[in-house]
Coordinates of C-alpha atoms in Angstrom, one line a residue:
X18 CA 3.2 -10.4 0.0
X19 CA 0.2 -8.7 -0.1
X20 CA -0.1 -8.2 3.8
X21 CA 1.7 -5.3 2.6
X22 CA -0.9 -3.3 0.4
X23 CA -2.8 -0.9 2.7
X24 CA -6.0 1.2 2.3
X25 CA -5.9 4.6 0.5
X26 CA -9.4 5.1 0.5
X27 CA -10.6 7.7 3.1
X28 CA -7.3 8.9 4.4
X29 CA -6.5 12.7 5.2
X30 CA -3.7 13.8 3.7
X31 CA -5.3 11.6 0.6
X32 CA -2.6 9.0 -0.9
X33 CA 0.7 9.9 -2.5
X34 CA 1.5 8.5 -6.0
X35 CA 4.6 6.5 -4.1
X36 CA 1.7 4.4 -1.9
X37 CA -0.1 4.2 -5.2
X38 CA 2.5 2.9 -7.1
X39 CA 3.7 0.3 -3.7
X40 CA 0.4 -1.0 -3.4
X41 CA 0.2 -2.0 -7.3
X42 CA 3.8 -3.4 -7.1
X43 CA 3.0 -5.9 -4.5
X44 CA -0.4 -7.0 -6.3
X45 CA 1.7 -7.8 -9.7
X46 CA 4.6 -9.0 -7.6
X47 CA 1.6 -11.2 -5.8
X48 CA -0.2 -11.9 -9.4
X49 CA 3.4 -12.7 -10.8
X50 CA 4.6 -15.0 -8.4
X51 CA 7.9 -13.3 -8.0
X52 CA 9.5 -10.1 -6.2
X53 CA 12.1 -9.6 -8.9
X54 CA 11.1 -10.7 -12.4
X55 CA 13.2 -11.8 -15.1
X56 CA 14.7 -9.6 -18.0
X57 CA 12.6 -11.5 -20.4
X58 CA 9.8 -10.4 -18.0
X59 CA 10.7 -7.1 -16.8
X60 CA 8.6 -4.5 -19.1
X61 CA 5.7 -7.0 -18.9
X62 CA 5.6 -6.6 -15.0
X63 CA 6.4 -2.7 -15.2
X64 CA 3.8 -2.1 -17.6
X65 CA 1.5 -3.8 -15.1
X66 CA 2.3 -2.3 -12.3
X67 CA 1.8 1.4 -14.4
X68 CA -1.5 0.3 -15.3
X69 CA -3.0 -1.0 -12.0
X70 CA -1.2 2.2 -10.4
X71 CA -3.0 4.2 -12.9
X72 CA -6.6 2.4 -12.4
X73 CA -6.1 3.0 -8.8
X74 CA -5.6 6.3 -9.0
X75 CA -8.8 6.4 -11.1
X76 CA -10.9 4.2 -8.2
X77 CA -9.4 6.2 -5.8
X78 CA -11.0 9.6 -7.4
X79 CA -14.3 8.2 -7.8
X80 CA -15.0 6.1 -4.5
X81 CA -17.1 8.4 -2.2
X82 CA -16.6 8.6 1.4
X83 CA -19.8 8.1 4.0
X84 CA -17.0 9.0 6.9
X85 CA -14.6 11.4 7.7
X86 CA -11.4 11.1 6.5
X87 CA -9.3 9.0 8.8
X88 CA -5.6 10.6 10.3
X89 CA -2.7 9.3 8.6
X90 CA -0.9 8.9 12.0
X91 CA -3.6 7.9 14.4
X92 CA -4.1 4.7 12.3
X93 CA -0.7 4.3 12.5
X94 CA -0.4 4.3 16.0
X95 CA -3.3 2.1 16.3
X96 CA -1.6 -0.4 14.4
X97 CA 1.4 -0.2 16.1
X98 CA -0.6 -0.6 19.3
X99 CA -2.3 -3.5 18.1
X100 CA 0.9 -5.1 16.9
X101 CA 2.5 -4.6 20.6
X102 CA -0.3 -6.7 21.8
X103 CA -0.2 -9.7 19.6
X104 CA 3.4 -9.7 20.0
X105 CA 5.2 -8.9 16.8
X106 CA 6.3 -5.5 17.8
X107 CA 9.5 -4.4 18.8
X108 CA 10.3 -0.6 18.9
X109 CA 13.6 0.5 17.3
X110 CA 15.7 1.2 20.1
X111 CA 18.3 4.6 19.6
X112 CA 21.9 4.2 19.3

């Protein structure tokens, strides 16, 4: 699960609150041990994901870069790149 959580630190445009609040679901989702908590469960695993959203937010503010802000879509490329090599790529073909 949390292959998923990417950095947000040092990217230009800076993170949205929708990769914010991704990143925190898949840590509680991780934490929790489930993808889809109970109802018994449910506001204690939204509240956490709020707050670890909202602390993130806050980390993200005060970390200081030493490098330039990195492209949004050169690192994706990159990834997609290295994905291609190792295999576990297949671009979506049109229709």
């Amino acid at each position: 699960m949390c292959r998923n959580i990417r950095p947000l630190h040092n990217f230009e445009p800076a993170a949205t609150d929708d990769e914010v609040h991704a990143a925190a679901l898949q840590y509680v989702r991780k934490v929790a041990g489930t993808t889809k908590p109970s109802r018994a469960n449910q506001a204690a695993f939204d509240r956490a994901v709020a707050e670890i959203a909202h602390a993130t937010r806050h980390l993200l503010a005060d970390l200081v870069a030493v490098t330039p802000p990195k492209n949004r879509e050169e690192e994706a490329a990159k990834a997609r790149a290295r994905a291609e090599r190792s295999g576990r790529y297949a671009p979506r073909v049109a229709s």
